[in-house]
XYZ file of C-alpha atoms in Angstrom:
568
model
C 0.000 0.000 0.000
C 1.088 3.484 -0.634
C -0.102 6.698 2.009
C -0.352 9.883 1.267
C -1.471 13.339 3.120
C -1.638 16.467 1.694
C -1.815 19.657 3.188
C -2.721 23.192 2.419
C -5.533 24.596 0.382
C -5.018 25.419 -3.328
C -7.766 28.083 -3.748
C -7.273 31.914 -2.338
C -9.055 33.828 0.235
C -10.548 36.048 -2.523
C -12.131 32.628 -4.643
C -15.775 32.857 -4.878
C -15.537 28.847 -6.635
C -15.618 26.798 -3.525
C -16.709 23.633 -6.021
C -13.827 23.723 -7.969
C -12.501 20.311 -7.581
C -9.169 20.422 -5.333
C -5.786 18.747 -6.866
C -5.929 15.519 -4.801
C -9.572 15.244 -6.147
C -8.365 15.802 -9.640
C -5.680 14.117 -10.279
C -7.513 10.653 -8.498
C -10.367 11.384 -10.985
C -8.229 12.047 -13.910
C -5.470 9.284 -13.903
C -5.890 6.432 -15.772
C -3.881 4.435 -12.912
C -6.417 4.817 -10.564
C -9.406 2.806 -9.855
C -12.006 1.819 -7.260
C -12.161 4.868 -5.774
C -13.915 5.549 -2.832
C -14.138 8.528 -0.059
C -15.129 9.879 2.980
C -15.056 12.780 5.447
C -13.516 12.363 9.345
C -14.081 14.716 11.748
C -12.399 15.900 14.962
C -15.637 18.750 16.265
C -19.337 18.125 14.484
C -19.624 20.405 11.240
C -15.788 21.005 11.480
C -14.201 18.350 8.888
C -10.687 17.913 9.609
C -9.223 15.547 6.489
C -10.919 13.731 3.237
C -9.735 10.016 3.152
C -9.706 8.563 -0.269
C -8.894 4.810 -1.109
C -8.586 3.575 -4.401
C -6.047 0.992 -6.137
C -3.019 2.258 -7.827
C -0.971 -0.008 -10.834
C -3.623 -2.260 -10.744
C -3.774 -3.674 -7.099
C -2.066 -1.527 -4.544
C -3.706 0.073 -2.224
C -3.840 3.626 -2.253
C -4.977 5.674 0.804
C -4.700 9.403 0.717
C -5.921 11.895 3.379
C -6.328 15.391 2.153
C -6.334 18.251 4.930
C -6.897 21.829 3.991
C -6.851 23.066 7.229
C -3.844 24.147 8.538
C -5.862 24.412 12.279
C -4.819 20.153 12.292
C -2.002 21.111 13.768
C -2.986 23.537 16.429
C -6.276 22.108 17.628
C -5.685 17.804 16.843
C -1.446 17.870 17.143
C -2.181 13.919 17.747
C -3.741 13.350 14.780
C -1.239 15.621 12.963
C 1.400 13.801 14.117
C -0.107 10.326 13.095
C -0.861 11.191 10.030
C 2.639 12.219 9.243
C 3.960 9.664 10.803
C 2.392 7.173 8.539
C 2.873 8.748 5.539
C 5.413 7.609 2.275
C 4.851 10.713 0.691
C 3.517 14.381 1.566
C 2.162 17.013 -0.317
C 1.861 20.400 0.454
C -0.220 23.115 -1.366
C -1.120 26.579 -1.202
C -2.660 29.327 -3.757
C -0.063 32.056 -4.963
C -2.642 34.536 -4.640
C -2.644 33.778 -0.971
C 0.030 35.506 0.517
C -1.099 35.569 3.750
C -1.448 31.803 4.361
C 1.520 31.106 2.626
C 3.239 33.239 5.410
C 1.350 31.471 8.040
C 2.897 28.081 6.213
C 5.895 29.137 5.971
C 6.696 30.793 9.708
C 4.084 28.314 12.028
C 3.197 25.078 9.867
C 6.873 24.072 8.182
C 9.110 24.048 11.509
C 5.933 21.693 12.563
C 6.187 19.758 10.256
C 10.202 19.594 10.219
C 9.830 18.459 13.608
C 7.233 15.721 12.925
C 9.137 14.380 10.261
C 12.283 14.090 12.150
C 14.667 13.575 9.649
C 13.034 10.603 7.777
C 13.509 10.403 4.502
C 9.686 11.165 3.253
C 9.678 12.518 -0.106
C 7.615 15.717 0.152
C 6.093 17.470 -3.115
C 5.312 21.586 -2.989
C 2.099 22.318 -4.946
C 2.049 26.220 -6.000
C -1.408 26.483 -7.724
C -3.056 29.482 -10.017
C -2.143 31.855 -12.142
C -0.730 35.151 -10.643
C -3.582 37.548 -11.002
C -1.219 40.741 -11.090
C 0.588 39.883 -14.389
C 1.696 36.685 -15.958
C 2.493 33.579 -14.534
C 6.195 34.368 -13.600
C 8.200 31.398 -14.016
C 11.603 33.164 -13.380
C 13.743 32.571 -9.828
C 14.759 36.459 -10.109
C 11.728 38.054 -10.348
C 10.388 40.252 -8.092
C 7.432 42.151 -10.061
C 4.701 40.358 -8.313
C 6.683 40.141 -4.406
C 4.021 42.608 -3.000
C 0.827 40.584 -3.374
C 1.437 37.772 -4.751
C 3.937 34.400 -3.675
C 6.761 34.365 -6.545
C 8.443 31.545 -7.378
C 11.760 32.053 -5.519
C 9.709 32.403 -2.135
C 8.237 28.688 -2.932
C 11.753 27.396 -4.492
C 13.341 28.661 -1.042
C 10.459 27.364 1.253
C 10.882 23.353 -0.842
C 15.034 23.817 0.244
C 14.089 24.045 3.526
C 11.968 20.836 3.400
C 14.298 19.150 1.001
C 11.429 18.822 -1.392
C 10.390 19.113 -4.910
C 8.938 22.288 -6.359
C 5.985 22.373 -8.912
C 4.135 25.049 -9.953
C 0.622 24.588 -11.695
C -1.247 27.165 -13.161
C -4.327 25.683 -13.833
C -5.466 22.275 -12.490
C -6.168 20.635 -16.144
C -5.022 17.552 -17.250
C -1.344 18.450 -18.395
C -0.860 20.295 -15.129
C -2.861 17.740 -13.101
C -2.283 14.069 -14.733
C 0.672 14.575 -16.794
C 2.716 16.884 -14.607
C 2.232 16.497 -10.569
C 0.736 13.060 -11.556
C 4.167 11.978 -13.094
C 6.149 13.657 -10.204
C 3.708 11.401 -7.386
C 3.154 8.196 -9.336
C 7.450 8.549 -9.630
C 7.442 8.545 -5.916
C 5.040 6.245 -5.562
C 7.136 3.771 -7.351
C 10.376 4.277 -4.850
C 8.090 3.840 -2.084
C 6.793 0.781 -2.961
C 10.511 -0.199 -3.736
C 11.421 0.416 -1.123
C 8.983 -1.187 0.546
C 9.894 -4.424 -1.035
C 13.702 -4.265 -0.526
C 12.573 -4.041 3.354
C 10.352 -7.024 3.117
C 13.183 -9.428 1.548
C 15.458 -8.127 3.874
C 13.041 -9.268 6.614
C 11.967 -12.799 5.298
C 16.470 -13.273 4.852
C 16.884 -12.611 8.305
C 14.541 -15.181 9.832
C 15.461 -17.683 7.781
C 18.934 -17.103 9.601
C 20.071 -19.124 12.144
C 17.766 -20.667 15.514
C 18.050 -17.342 17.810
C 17.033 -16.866 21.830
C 13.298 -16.926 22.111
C 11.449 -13.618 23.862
C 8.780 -13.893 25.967
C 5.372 -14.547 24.715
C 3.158 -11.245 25.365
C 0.029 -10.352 23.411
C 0.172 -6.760 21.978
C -1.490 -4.340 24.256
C -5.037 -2.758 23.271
C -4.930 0.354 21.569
C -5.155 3.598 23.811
C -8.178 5.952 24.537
C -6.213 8.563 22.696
C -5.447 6.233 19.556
C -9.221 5.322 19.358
C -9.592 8.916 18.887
C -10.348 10.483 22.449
C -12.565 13.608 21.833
C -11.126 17.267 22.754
C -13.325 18.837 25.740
C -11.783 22.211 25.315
C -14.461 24.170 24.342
C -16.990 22.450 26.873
C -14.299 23.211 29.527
C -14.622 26.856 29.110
C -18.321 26.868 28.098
C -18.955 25.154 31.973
C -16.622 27.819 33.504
C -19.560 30.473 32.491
C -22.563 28.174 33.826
C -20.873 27.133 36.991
C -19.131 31.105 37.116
C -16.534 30.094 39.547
C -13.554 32.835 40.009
C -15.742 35.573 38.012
C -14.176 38.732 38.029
C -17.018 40.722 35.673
C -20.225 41.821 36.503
C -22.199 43.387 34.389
C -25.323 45.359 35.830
C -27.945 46.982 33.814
C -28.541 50.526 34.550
C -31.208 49.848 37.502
C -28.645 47.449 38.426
C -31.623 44.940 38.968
C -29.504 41.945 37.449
C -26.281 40.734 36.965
C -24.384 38.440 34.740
C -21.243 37.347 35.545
C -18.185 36.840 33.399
C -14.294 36.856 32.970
C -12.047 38.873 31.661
C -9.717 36.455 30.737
C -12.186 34.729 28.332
C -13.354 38.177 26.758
C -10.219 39.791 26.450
C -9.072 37.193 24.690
C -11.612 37.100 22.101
C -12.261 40.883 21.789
C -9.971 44.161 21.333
C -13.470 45.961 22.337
C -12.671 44.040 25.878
C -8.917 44.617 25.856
C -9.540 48.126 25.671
C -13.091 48.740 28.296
C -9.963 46.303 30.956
C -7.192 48.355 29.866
C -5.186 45.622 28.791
C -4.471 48.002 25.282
C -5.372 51.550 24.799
C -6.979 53.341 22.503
C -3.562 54.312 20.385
C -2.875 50.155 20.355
C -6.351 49.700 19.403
C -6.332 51.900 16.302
C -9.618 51.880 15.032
C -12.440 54.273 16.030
C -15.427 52.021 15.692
C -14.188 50.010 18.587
C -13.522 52.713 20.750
C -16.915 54.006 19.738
C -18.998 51.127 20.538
C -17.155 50.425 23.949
C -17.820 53.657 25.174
C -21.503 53.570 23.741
C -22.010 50.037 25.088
C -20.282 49.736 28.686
C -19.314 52.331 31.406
C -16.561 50.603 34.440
C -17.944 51.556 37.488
C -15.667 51.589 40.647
C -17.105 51.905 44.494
C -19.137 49.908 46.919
C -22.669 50.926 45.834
C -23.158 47.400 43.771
C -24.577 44.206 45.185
C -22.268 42.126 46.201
C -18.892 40.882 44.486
C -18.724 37.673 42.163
C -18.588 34.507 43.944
C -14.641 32.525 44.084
C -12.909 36.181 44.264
C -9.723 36.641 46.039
C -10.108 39.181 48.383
C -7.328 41.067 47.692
C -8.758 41.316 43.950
C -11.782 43.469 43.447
C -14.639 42.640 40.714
C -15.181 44.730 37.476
C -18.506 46.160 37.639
C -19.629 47.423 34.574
C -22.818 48.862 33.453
C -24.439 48.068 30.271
C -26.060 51.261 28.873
C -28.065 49.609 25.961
C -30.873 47.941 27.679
C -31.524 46.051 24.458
C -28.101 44.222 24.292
C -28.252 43.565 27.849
C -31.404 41.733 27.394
C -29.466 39.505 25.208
C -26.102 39.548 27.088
C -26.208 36.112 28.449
C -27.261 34.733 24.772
C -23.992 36.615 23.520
C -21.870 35.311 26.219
C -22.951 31.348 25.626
C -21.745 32.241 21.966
C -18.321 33.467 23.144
C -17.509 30.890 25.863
C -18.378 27.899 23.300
C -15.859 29.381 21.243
C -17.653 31.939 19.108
C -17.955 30.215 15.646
C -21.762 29.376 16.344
C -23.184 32.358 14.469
C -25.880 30.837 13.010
C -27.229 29.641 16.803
C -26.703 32.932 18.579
C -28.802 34.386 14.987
C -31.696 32.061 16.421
C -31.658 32.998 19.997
C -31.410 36.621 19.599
C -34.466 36.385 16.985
C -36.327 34.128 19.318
C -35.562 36.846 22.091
C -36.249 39.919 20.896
C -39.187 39.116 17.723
C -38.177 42.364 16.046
C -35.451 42.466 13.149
C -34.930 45.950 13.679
C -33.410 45.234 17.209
C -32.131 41.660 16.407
C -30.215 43.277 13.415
C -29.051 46.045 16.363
C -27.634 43.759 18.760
C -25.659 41.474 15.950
C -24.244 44.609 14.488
C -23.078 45.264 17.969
C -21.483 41.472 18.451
C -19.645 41.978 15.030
C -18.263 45.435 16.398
C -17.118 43.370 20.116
C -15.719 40.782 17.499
C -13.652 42.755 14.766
C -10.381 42.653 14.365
C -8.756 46.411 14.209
C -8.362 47.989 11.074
C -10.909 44.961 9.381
C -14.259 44.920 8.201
C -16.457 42.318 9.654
C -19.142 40.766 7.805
C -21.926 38.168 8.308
C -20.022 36.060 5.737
C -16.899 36.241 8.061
C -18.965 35.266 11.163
C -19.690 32.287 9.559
C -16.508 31.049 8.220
C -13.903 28.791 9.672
C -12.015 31.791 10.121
C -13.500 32.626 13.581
C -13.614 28.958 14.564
C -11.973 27.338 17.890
C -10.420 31.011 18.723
C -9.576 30.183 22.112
C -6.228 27.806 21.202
C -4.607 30.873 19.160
C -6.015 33.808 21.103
C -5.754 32.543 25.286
C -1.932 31.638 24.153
C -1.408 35.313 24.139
C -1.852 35.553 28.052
C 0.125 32.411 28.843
C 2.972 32.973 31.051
C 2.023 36.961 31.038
C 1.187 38.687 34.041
C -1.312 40.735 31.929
C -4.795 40.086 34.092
C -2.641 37.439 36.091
C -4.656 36.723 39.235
C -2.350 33.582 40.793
C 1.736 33.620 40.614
C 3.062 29.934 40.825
C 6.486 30.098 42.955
C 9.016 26.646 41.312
C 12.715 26.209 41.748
C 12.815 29.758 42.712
C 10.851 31.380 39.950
C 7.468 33.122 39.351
C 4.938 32.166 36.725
C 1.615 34.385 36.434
C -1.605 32.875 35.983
C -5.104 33.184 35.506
C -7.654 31.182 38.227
C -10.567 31.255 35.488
C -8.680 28.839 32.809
C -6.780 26.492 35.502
C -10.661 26.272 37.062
C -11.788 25.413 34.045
C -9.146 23.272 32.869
C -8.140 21.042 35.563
C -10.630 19.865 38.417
C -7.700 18.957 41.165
C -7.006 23.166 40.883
C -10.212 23.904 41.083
C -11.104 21.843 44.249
C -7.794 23.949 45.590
C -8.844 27.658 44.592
C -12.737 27.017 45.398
C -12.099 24.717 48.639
C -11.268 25.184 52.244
C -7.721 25.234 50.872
C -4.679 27.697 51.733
C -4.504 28.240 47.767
C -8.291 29.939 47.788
C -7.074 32.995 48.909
C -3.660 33.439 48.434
C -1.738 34.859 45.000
C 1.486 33.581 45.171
C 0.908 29.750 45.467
C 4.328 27.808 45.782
C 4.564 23.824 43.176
C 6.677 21.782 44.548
C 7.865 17.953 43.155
C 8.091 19.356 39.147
C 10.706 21.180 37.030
C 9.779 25.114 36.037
C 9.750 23.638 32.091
C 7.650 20.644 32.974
C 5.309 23.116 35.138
C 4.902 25.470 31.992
C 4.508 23.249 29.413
C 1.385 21.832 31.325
C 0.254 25.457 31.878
C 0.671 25.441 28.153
C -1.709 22.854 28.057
C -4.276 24.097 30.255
C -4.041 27.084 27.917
C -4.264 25.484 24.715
C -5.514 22.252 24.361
C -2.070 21.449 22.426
C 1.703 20.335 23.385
C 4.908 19.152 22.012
C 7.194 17.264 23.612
C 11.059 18.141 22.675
C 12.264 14.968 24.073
C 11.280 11.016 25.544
C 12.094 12.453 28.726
C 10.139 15.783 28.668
C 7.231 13.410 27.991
C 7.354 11.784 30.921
C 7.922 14.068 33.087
C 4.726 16.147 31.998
C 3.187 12.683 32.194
C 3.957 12.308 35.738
C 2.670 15.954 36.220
C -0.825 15.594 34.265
C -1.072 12.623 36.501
C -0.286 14.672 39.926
C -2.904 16.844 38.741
C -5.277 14.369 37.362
C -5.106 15.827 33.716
C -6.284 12.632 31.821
C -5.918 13.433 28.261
C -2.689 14.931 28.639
C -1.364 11.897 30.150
C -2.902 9.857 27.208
C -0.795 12.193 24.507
C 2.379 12.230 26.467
C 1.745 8.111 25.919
C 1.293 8.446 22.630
C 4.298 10.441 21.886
C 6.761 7.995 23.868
C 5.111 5.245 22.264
C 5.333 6.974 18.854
C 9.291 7.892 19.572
C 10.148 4.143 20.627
C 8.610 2.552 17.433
C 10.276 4.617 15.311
C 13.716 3.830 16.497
C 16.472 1.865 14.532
C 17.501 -1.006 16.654
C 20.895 0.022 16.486
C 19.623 3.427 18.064
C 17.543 1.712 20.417
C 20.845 -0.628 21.354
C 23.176 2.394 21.725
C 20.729 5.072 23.338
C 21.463 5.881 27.024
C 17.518 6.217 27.666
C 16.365 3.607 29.957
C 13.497 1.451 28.911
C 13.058 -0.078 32.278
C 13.111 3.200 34.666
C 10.540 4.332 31.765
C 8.414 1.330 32.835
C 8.989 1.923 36.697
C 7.714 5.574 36.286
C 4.567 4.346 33.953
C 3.766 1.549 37.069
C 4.550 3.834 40.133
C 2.123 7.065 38.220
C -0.674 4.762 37.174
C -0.299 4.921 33.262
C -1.568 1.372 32.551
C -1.625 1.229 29.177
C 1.996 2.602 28.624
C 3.474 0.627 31.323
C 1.407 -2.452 29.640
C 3.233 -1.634 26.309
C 6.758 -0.806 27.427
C 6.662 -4.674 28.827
C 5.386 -5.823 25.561
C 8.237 -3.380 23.617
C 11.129 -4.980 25.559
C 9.743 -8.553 25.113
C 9.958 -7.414 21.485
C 13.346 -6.403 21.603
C 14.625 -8.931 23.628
C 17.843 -9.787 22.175
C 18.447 -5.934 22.518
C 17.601 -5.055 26.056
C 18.634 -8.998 27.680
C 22.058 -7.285 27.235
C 22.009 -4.022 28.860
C 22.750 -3.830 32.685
C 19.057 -2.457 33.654
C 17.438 -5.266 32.212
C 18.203 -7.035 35.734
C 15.880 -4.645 37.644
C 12.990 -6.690 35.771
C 11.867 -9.019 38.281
């Protein structure tokens, strides 16, 4: 069989033809070496598809399986998946629209150290699609040029971005059949070829060597069951920070209407980090950051900060040392619809079409319906943009929380906790480790020390270990550098009862190990067996179940190194 994953999306931000076909879809409809084919959509969030998966049959009876992601978010939001799919991959293909300048710098300064990482060195042949015509002029073809540099992606920018990947550059100006079938389809099917090559070579070499000689027997161990994270383990993220709002433990925000005869509580954590409109009414930016009028505008038409004692009384799971927000809304029409608009940004504000419904059902008049979206858009604009419905419902606002909450990680902008490890500070925020991780909410909500105290001291875990957790909490995403970084924010998810973290730190030891040449794994200083003790003494079943069934494997390897006599 032969695997490929492509990346990228071919068409540009300004392409009205969302039906054109994409290439993976046109070249597997096009080549006359393909048959049986046969598709289907996987998801990681309902409505959100993450990868196509095509099968078909290739030079008459190989089996060709090709995942094609335009999403670059794969990597931020699903880094598991990511990785897997990568990891199993022969060859890679990468695309992007040269009338997309933006994404391709987004490729180019976030996606392709990713993927340099996840590839590790292996030798995966990886192919660099640049697709259309260069609406500014005439397809350049020439390495010098730098006519179209301004708005469009020139040729040396994609020649210099396939050096760094070691790959091979095509460009395509049109996806017909000389550019599609004759073209990139002779450049894949070439590398199809090695691969399966290669493939074979690796399968004689197998069968030769155990026909060889009677050798010492391992133990027998069936292989362990697959892991909650391999079957797929589902992201609670969004519901994480959606609960914080219904449950509104550590609120810091009130908002009152003007007879202050109700309040709604909130954070300013969460709404600072989806709005500049917020940023601004919390003084986290000013006005000259902000740059654009119509936000200032609307904040100042919309909220007022009110400081004293005359309000009811402050948010419940406050520190006493840290005074609430209280801010009035002045129009009594949005603050009608206020908690509506806040269950639309705490589930991650890319459910346009819902909060559409509930303000309609709310209010049964378009003229004020159509007032209060207009003033969501203005709370949700980006400075110096202009927001519009189609925008609200694109994937462009989607699962916001993972880019934007990364700004106020390890910052001690609206920092409400300081961590004190191996003689260092780190600033927090209560709100997202409530959220996040039940063992710290228990401590800043209980009868506990921690409740009312800033600086709370972390003992038994390294300052990088402690952050990349943090990181975590903050992000739903991590990246081990090393085995040994893996485990050690294993044994801290554990100590704070962060399940699916432990599950990918599994995952990524387990993913390391298998891909390691026996001659690595006979020469590497890492130890196997103090790897298992840690999985048995911090309760990580399945990894300590495979480990056993890993050095069983290899046990010609590990029978000779001194550790293996710990094993009882």
């Amino acid at each position: 069989s032969v695997n490929i994953v492509a990346f990228g999306n071919e068409r540009d931000g300004f392409s009205e033809d969302n039906q054109q076909p994409s290439l993976i879809c046109s070249y597997l409809r096009r080549s006359a070496l393909i048959s049986q084919i046969d598709s289907s959509l996987s998801a990681s969030q309902v409505g959100n598809p993450v990868f196509t998966e095509y099968q078909a049959c290739v030079f008459g009876n190989v089996r060709l399986v090709v995942h094609d992601c335009p999403v670059w978010d794969i990597f931020d939001s699903d880094w598991y998946t990511s990785r897997s799919l990568i990891g199993g991959a022969d060859i890679i293909v990468i695309k992007y629209s040269v009338n997309d300048k933006t994404s391709f710098q987004e490729l180019k300064d976030t996606y392709v150290p990713m993927i340099k990482k996840a590839l590790n060195h292996c030798s995966i042949p990886v192919i660099i699609s640049a697709i259309g015509a260069r609406k500014n002029g005439l397809p350049c073809t020439c390495p010098l040029c730098t006519s179209d540099r301004r708005s469009c992606v020139t040729t040396s920018e994609g020649v210099q971005l396939a050096k760094e990947l070691g790959a091979t550059y095509l460009e395509l100006h049109t996806l017909n059949d000389f550019y599609v079938q004759k073209y990139f389809g002779g450049v894949l099917e070439y590398f199809m070829i090695q691969s399966l090559n290669q493939k074979s070579s690796e399968k004689m070499k197998k069968r030769k060597k155990a026909q060889k000689g009677h050798r010492v027997q391992p133990p027998q161990l069936e292989q362990p069951e697959k892991m909650p994270i391999l079957k797929g383990e589902a992201s609670h993220y969004d519901a994480d920070l959606h609960n914080l709002l219904c449950c509104c433990q550590c609120a810091d925000v009130a908002f009152y209407p003007e007879d202050l005869s109700t309040v709604v509580e909130a954070h300013k954590i969460i709404l600072c980090s989806v709005s500049h409109l917020f940023m601004l009414l919390f003084e986290v930016k000013s006005p000259a950051d902000i740059r654009d009028a119509s936000i200032v505008r609307t904040a100042q038409s919309l909220f007022a900060v009110e400081a004293g004692t005359p309000f009811p009384p402050a948010p419940r799971g406050i520190p006493p040392c840290v005074p609430p927000v209280r801010v009035v809304v002045k129009d009594s029409v949005f603050c009608s619809c206020l908690p509506d608009i806040l269950h639309f940004i705490y589930s991650g504000a890319f459910q346009w079409e819902r909060l559409e419904e509930d303000v309609k059902k709310k209010l049964k008049d378009p003229e004020k319906t159509e007032h209060v979206l207009e003033k969501v858009k203005c709370i949700l604009k980006t400075p110096g943009k202009l927001n519009t419905v189609k925008d609200c419902r694109s994937h462009q606002i989607k699962r916001l929380y993972n880019t934007s909450l990364r700004l106020f990680f390890n910052t001690p902008v609206l920092a409400d906790v300081i961590f004190k490890i191996q003689g260092a500070t780190v600033p927090a925020h209560r709100a997202v480790l409530v959220a996040r991780c039940e063992v710290m909410a228990a401590m800043f909500n209980g009868n506990y020390l921690e409740a009312n105290s800033i600086l709370v001291p972390v003992y038994g875990v390294s300052k990088d270990t402690f952050l990349s957790f943090l990181e975590y909490l903050y992000t739903d995403s991590c990246c081990p550098a090393s085995i040994l970084q893996a485990m050690s924010l294993l044994i801290c998810a554990e100590m704070y009862q962060v399940m699916r973290l432990q599950h990918i730190c599994e995952l990524y030891i387990i993913t390391q190990l298998q891909s390691m040449p026996s001659r690595e794994l006979a020469s590497t200083s890492l130890s196997i067996v103090s790897l298992l003790k840690k999985a048995k003494f911090h309760n990580s079943d399945c990894l300590s179940t495979w480990l056993l069934h890993f050095i069983a494997t290899n046990y010609l390897i590990f029978s000779q190194k001194p550790e293996f006599q710990d094993l009882s």
